[in-house]
mmCIF file of C-alpha atoms in Angstrom:
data_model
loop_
_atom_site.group_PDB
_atom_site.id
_atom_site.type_symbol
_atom_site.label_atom_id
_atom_site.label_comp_id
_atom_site.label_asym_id
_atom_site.label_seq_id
_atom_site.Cartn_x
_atom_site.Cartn_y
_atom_site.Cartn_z
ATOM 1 C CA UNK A 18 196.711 73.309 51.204
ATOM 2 C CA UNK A 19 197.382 73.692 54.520
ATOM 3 C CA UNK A 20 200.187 76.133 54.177
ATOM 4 C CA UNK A 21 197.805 78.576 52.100
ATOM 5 C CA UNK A 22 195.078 78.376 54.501
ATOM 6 C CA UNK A 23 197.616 79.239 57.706
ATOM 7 C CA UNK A 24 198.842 81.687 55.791
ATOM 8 C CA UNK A 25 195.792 83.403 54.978
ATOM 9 C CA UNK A 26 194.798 83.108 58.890
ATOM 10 C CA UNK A 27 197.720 85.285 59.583
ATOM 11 C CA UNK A 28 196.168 87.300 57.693
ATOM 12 C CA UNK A 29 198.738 87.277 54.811
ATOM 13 C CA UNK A 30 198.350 87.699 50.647
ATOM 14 C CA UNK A 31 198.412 84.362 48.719
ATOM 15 C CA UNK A 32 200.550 85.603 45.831
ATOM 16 C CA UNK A 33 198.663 84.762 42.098
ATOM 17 C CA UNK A 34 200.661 81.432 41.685
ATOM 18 C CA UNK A 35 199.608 80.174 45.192
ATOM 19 C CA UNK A 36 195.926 81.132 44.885
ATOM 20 C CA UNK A 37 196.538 79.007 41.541
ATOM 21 C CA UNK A 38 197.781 75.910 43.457
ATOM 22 C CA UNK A 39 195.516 76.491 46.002
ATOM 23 C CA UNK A 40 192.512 76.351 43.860
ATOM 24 C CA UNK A 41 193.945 73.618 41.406
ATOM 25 C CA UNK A 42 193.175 71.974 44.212
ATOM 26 C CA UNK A 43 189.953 72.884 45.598
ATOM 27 C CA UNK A 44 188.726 71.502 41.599
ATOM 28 C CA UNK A 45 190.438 68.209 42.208
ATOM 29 C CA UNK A 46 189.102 64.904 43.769
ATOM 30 C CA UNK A 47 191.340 64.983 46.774
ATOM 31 C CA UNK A 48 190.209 68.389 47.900
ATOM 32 C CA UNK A 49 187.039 68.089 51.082
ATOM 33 C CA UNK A 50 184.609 70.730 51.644
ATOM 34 C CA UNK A 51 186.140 71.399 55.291
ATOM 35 C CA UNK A 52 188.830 72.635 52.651
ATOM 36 C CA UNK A 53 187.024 74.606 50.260
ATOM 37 C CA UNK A 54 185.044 76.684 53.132
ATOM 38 C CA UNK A 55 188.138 77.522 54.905
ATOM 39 C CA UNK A 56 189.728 78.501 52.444
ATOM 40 C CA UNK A 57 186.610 80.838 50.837
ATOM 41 C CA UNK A 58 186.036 82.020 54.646
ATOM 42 C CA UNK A 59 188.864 82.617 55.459
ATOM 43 C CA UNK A 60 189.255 85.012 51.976
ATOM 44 C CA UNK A 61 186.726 87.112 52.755
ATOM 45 C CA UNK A 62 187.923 87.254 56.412
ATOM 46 C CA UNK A 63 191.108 88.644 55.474
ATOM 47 C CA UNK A 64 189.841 90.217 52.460
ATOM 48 C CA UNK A 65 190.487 89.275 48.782
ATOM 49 C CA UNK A 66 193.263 90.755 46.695
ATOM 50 C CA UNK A 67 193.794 91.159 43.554
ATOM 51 C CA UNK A 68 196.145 88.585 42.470
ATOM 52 C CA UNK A 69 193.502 86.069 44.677
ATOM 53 C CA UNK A 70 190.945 86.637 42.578
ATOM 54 C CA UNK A 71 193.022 87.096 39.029
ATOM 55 C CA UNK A 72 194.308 83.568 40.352
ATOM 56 C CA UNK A 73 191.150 81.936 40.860
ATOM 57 C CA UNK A 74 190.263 83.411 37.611
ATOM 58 C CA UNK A 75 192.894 82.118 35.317
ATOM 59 C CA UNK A 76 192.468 78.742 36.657
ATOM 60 C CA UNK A 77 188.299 78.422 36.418
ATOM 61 C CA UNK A 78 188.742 79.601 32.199
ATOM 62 C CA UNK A 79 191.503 77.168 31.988
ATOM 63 C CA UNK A 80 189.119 74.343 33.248
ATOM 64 C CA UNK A 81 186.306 75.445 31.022
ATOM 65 C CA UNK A 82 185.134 73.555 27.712
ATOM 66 C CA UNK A 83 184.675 76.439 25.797
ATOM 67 C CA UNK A 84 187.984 78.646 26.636
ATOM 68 C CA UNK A 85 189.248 80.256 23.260
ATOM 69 C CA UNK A 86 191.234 83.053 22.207
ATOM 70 C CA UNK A 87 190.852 83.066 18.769
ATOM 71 C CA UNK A 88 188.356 85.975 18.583
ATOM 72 C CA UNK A 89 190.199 89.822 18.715
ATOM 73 C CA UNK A 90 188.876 92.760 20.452
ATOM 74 C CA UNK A 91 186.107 91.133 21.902
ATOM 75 C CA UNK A 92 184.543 92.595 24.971
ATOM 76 C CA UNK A 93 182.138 91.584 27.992
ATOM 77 C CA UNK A 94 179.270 94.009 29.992
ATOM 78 C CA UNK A 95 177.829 92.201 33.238
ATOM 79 C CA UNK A 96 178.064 93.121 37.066
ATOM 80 C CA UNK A 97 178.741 91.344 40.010
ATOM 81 C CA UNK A 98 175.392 91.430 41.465
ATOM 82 C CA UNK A 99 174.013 91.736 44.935
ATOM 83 C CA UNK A 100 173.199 95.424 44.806
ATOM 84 C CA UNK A 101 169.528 94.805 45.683
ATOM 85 C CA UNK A 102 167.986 97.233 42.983
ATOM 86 C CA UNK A 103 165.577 95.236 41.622
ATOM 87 C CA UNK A 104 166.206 96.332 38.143
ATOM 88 C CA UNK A 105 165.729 94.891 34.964
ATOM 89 C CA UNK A 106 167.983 92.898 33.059
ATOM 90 C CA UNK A 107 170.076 96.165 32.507
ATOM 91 C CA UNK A 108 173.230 95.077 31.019
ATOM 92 C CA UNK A 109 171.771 91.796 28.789
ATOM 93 C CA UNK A 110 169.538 94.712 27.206
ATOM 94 C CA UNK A 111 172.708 96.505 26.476
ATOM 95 C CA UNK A 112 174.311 94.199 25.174
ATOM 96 C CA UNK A 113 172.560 93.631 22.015
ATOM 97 C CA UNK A 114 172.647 97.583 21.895
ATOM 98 C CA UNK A 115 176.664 97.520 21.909
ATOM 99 C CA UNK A 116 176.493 94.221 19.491
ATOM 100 C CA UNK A 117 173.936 96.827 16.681
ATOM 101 C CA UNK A 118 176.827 99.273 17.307
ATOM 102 C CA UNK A 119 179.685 96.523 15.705
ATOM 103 C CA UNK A 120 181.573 95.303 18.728
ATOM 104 C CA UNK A 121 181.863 91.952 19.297
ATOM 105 C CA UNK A 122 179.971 91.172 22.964
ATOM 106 C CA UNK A 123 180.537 87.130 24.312
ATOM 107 C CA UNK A 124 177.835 87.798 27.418
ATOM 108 C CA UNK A 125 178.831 85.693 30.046
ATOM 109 C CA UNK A 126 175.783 85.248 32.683
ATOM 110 C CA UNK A 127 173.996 82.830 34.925
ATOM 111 C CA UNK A 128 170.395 82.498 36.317
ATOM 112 C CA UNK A 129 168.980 84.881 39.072
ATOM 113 C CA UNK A 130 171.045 84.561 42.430
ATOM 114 C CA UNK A 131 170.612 87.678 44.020
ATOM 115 C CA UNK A 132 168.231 89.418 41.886
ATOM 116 C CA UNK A 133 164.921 88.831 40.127
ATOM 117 C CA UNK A 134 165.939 87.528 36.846
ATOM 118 C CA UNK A 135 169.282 86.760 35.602
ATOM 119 C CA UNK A 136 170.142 86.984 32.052
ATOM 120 C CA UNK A 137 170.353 83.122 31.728
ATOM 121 C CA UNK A 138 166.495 83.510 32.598
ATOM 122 C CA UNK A 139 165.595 85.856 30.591
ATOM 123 C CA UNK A 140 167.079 85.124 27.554
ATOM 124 C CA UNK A 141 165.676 81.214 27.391
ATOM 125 C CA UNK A 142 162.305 82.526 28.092
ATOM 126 C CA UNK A 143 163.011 84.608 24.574
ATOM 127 C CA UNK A 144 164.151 81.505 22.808
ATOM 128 C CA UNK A 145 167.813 81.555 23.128
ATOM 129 C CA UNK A 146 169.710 78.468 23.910
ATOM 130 C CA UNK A 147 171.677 77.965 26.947
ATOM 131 C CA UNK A 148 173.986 75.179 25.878
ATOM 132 C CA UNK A 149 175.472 76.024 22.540
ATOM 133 C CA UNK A 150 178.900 74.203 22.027
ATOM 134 C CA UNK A 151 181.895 75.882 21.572
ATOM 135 C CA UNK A 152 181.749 76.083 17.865
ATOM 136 C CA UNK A 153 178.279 76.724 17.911
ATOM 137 C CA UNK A 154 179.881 80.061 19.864
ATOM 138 C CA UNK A 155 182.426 80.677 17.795
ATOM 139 C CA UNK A 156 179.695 80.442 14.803
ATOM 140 C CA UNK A 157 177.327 82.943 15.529
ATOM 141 C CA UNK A 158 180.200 85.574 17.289
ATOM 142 C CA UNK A 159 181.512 85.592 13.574
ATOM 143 C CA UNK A 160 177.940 85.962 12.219
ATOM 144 C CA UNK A 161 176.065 88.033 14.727
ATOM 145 C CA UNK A 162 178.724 89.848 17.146
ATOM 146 C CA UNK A 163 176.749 88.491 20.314
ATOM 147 C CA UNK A 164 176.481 85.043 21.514
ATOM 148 C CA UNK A 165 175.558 84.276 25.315
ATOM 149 C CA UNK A 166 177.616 81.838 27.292
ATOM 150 C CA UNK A 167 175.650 80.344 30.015
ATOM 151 C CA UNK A 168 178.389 79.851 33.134
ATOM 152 C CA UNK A 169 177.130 76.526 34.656
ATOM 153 C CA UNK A 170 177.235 74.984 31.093
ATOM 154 C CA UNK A 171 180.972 76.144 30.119
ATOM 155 C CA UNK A 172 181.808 76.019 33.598
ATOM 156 C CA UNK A 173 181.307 72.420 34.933
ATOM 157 C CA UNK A 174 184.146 72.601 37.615
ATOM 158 C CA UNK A 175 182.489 75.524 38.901
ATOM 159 C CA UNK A 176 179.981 72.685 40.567
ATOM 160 C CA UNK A 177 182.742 71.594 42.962
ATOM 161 C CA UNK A 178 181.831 75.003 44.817
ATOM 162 C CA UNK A 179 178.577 75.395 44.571
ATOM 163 C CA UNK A 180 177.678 73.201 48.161
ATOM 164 C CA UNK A 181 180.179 74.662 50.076
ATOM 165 C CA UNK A 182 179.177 78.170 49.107
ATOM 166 C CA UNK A 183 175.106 77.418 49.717
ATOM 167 C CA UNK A 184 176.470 75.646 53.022
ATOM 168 C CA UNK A 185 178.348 79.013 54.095
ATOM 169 C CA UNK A 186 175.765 81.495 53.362
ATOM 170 C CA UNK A 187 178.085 84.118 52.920
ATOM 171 C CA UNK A 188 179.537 86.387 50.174
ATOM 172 C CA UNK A 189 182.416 85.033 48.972
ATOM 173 C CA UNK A 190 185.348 85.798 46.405
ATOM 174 C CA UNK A 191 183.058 83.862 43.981
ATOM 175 C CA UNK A 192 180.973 86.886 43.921
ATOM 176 C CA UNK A 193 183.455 88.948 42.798
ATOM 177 C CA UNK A 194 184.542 86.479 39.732
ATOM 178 C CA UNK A 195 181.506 85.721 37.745
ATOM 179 C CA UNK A 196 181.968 88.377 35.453
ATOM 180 C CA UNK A 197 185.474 87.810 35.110
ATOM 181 C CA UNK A 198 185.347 83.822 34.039
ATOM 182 C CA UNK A 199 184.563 84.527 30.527
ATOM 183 C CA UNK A 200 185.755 81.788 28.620
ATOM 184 C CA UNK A 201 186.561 83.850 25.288
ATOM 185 C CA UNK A 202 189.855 85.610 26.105
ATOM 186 C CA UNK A 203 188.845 89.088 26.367
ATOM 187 C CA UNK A 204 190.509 92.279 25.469
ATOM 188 C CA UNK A 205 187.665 95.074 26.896
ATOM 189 C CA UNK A 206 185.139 94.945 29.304
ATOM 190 C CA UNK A 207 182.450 96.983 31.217
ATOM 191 C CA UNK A 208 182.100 95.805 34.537
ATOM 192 C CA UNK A 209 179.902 96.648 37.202
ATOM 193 C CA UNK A 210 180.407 96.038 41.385
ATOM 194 C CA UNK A 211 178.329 96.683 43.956
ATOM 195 C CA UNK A 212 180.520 97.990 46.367
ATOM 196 C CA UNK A 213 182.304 101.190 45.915
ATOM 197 C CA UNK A 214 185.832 100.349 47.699
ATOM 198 C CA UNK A 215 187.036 98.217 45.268
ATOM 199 C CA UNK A 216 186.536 100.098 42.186
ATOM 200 C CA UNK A 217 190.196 100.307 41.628
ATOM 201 C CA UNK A 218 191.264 96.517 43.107
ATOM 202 C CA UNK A 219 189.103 95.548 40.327
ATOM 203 C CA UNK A 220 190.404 97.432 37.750
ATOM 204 C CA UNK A 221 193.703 96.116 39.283
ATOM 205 C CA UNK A 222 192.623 92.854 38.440
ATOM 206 C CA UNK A 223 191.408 93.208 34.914
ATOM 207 C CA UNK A 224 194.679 94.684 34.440
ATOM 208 C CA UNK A 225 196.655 91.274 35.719
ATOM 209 C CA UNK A 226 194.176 89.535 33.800
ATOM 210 C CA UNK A 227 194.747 91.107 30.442
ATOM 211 C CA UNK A 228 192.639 93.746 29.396
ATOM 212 C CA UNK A 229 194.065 96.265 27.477
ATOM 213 C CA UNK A 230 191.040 98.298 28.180
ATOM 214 C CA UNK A 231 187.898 98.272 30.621
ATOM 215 C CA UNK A 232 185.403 100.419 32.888
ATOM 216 C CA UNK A 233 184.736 99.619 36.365
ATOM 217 C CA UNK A 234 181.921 100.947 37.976
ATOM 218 C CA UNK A 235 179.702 101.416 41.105
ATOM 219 C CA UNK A 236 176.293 103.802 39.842
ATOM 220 C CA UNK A 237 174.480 106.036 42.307
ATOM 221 C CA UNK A 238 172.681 103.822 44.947
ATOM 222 C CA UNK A 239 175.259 101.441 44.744
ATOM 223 C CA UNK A 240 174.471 99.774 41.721
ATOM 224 C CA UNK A 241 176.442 97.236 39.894
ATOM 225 C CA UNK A 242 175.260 99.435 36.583
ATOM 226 C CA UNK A 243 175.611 102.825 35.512
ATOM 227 C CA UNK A 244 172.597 104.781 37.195
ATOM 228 C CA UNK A 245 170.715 107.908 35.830
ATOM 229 C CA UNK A 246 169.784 108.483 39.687
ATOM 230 C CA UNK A 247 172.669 110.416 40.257
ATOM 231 C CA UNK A 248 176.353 110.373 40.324
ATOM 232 C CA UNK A 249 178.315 106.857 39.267
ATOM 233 C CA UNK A 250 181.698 105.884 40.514
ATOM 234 C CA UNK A 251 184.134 105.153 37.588
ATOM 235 C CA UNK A 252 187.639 103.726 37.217
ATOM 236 C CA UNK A 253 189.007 103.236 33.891
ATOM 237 C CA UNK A 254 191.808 101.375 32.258
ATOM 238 C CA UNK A 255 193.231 102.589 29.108
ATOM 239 C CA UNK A 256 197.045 101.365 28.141
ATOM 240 C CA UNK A 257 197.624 100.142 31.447
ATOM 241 C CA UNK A 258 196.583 103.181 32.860
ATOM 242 C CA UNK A 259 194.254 103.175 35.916
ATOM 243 C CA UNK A 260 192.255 106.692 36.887
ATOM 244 C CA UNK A 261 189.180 107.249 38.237
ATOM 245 C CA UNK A 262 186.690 110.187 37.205
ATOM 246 C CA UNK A 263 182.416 110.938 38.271
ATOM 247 C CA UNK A 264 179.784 110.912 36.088
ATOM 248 C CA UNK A 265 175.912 112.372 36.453
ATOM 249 C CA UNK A 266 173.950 111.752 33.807
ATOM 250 C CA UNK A 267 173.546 115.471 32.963
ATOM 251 C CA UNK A 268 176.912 115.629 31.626
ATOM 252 C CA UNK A 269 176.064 113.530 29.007
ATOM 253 C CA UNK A 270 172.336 114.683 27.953
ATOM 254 C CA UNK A 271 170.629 112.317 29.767
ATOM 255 C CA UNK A 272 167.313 112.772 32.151
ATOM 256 C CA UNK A 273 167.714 111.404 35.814
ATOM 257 C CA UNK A 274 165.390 108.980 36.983
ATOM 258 C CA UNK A 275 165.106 107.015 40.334
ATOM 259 C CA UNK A 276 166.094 103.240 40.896
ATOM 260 C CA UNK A 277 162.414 102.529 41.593
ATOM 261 C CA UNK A 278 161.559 103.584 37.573
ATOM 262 C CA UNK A 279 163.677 100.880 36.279
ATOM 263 C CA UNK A 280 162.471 97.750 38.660
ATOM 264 C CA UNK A 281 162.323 94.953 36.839
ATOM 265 C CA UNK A 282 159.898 91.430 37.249
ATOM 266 C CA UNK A 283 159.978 87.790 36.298
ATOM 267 C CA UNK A 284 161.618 86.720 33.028
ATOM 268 C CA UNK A 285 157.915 87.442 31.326
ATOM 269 C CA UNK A 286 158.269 91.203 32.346
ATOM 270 C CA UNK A 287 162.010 91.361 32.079
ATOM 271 C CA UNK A 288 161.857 90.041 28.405
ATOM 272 C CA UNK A 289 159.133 92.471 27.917
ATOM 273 C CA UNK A 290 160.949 95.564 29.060
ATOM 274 C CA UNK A 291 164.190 94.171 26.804
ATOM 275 C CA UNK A 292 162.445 94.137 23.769
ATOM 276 C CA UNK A 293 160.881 97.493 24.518
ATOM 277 C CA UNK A 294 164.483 98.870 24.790
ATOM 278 C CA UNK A 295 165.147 97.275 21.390
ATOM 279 C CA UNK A 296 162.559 98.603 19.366
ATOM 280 C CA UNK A 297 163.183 102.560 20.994
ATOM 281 C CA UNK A 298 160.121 103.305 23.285
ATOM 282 C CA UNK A 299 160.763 105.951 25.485
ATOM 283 C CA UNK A 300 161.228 105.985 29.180
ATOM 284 C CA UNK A 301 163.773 105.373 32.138
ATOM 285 C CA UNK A 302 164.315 101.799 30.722
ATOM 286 C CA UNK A 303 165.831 103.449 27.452
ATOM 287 C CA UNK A 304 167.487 106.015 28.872
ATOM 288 C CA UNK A 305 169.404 103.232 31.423
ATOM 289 C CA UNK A 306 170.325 101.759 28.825
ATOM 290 C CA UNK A 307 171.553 104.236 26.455
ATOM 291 C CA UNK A 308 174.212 105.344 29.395
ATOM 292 C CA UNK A 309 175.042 101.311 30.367
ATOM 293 C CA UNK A 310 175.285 100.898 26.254
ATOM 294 C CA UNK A 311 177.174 104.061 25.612
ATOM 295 C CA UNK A 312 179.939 103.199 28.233
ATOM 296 C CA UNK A 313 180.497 99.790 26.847
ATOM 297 C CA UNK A 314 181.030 101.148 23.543
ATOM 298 C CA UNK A 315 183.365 103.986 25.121
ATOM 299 C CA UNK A 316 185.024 101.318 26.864
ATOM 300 C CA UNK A 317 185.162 99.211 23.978
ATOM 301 C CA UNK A 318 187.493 102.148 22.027
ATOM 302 C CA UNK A 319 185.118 102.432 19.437
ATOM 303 C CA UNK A 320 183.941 105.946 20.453
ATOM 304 C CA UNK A 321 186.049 108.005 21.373
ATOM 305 C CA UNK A 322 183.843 109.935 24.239
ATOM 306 C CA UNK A 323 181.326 108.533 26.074
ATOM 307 C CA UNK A 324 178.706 110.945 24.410
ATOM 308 C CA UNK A 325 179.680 109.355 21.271
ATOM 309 C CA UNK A 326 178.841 105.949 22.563
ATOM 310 C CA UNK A 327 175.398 107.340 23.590
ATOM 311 C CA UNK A 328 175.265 108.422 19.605
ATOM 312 C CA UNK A 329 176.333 104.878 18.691
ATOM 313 C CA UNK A 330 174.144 103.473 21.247
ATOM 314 C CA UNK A 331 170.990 105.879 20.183
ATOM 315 C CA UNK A 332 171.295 104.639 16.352
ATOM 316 C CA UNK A 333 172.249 100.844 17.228
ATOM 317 C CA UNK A 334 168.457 101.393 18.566
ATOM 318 C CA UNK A 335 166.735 103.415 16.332
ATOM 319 C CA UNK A 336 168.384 101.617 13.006
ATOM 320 C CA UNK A 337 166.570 98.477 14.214
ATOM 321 C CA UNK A 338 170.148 96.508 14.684
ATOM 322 C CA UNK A 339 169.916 96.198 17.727
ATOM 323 C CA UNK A 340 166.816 93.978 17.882
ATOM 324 C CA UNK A 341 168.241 92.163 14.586
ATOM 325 C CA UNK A 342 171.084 90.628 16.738
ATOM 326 C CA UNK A 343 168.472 89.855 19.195
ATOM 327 C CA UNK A 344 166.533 88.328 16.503
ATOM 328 C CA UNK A 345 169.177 86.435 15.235
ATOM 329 C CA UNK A 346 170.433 84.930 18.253
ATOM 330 C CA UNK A 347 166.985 83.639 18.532
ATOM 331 C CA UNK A 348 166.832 82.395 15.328
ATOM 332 C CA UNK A 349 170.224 80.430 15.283
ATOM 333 C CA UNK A 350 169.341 78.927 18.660
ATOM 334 C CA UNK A 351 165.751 77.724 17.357
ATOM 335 C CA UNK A 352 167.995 76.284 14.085
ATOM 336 C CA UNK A 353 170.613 74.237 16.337
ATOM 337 C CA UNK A 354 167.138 72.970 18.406
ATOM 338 C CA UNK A 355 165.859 71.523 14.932
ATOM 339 C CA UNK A 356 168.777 69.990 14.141
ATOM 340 C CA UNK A 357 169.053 68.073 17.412
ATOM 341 C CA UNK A 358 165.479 66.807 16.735
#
């Protein structure tokens, strides 16, 4: 350890197999805090790359109980967080939009941390479980498309970190990785970062870590979501392929509509607001989520522009399926809960 951590003081890359080592060990028993915070401090110092955080990566879904691959073409839409909006629970709403549309969403999430209500929150507060094993997962993916994989639960050596990182009180590279930790081996994703200057070391770094293809993007005001306030930041991966292209919601028939429209509340309001969304009434939350929805399915491959993912999006709404998976994540969660008693 001590050779990664002078290293990085000299301000010099840890290559992916030495941030490997270097974390295999920061998850062991012989590993102290002092350890841990120098080495996250001293990351952000020098600033993460992207085999750093691909290596961190790899390791973390190695360690966790529910890491499969046995599901194809299955995709993930979740930002980093920290981008102070406010908002609702934008991407959690679309993902049961992209799930009516027939791709296959495992939504990887966590409680609040920076914002109001994570998608952990407001999910239990509809009824669905937190801690479903990992056949329970692999169950209702095959039934429903959309199961919801609660990080701290398929994540236990994720705990190791979580003093040191309260103890710092800074950013670190863990909140860059949350939405990359996904136990189910993923082949497309949407993600979402809250800083604009590493659009493309984040595409970089779904790239190392597999994705054949994916959106990255930073929306106007510097949200970690696609924003109808103005113009969004987008870098794309398709083939191994990285470019980057603009988007304002006008190009795609969409209304523009300030951050403040779309604040979100506690996980009563938040669930409220979702299941709004679901059943089609009209108003900046549906329109946010039509453009967040539509993108995942565009960079899902299923349509082929990403007006025709606002089509998919629009009748995965309108055709009720979208609330159905909703329904029946509920529904299998409040059957496992019966069981247990």
């Amino acid at each position: 350890m001590k050779y990664y951590l002078e290293k990085i003081m000299k301000h010099q890359d840890l290559s992916f197999e030495e941030m490997k080592k270097a974390i295999t060990h920061c998850i062991s028993e012989q590993a102290s805090d002092s350890e841990i915070a120098a080495l996250l401090a001293g990351l952000r110092t020098k600033g993460e790359t992207a085999d750093e955080i691909a290596g961190i990566v790899e390791i973390l879904r190695n360690e966790s109980l529910q890491t499969t691959n046995e599901f194809t073409n299955v995709m993930d839409n979740c930002g980093t967080g920290g981008d102070g909006s406010g908002s609702f629970n934008i991407s959690t709403t679309a993902a049961f939009v992209i799930a009516g549309a027939g791709v296959t969403i495992a939504k990887h999430g966590n409680r609040s941390i920076s914002s109001k209500t994570g998608s952990a929150d407001v999910l239990e507060h509809l009824g669905v479980s937190l801690t479903l094993s990992k056949e329970q997962v692999k169950e209702i993916l095959q039934q429903n498309n959309i199961a919801f994989l609660f990080a701290p639960h398929v994540h236990p050596k994720m705990g190791r970190f979580s003093k040191v990182r309260k103890d710092l009180q800074i950013p670190t590279i863990f909140n860059l990785i949350g939405p990359l930790t996904n136990p189910v081996t993923l082949q497309t994703q949407l993600l979402g970062v809250n800083h604009r200057d590493i659009l493309t070391m984040m595409a970089e770094t779904l790239r190392k870590l597999g994705r054949k293809r994916a959106l990255v993007i930073n929306g106007a005001g510097y949200m970690d979501e696609a924003s109808l306030a103005g113009e969004n930041y987008i870098t794309q991966i398709d083939k191994g392929k990285i470019t980057s292209f603009t988007l304002h919601p006008s190009e795609v028939g969409l209304p523009t509509h300030s951050i403040e429209e779309i604040r979100g509340g506690d996980a009563r309001r938040n669930a409220e607001i979702l299941c709004n969304v679901l059943k089609g009434m009209p108003g900046p939350h549906l329109d946010t989520v039509l453009l967040n929805a539509g993108l995942g399915i565009f960079a899902h491959g299923t349509a082929t522009t990403i007006n025709h993912g606002i089509a998919m999006a629009k009748e995965s709404i309108f055709s009720g399926r979208a609330m159905e998976k909703l329904q029946n994540l509920i529904n299998y969660s409040n059957t496992i809960q019966n069981e247990v008693m």
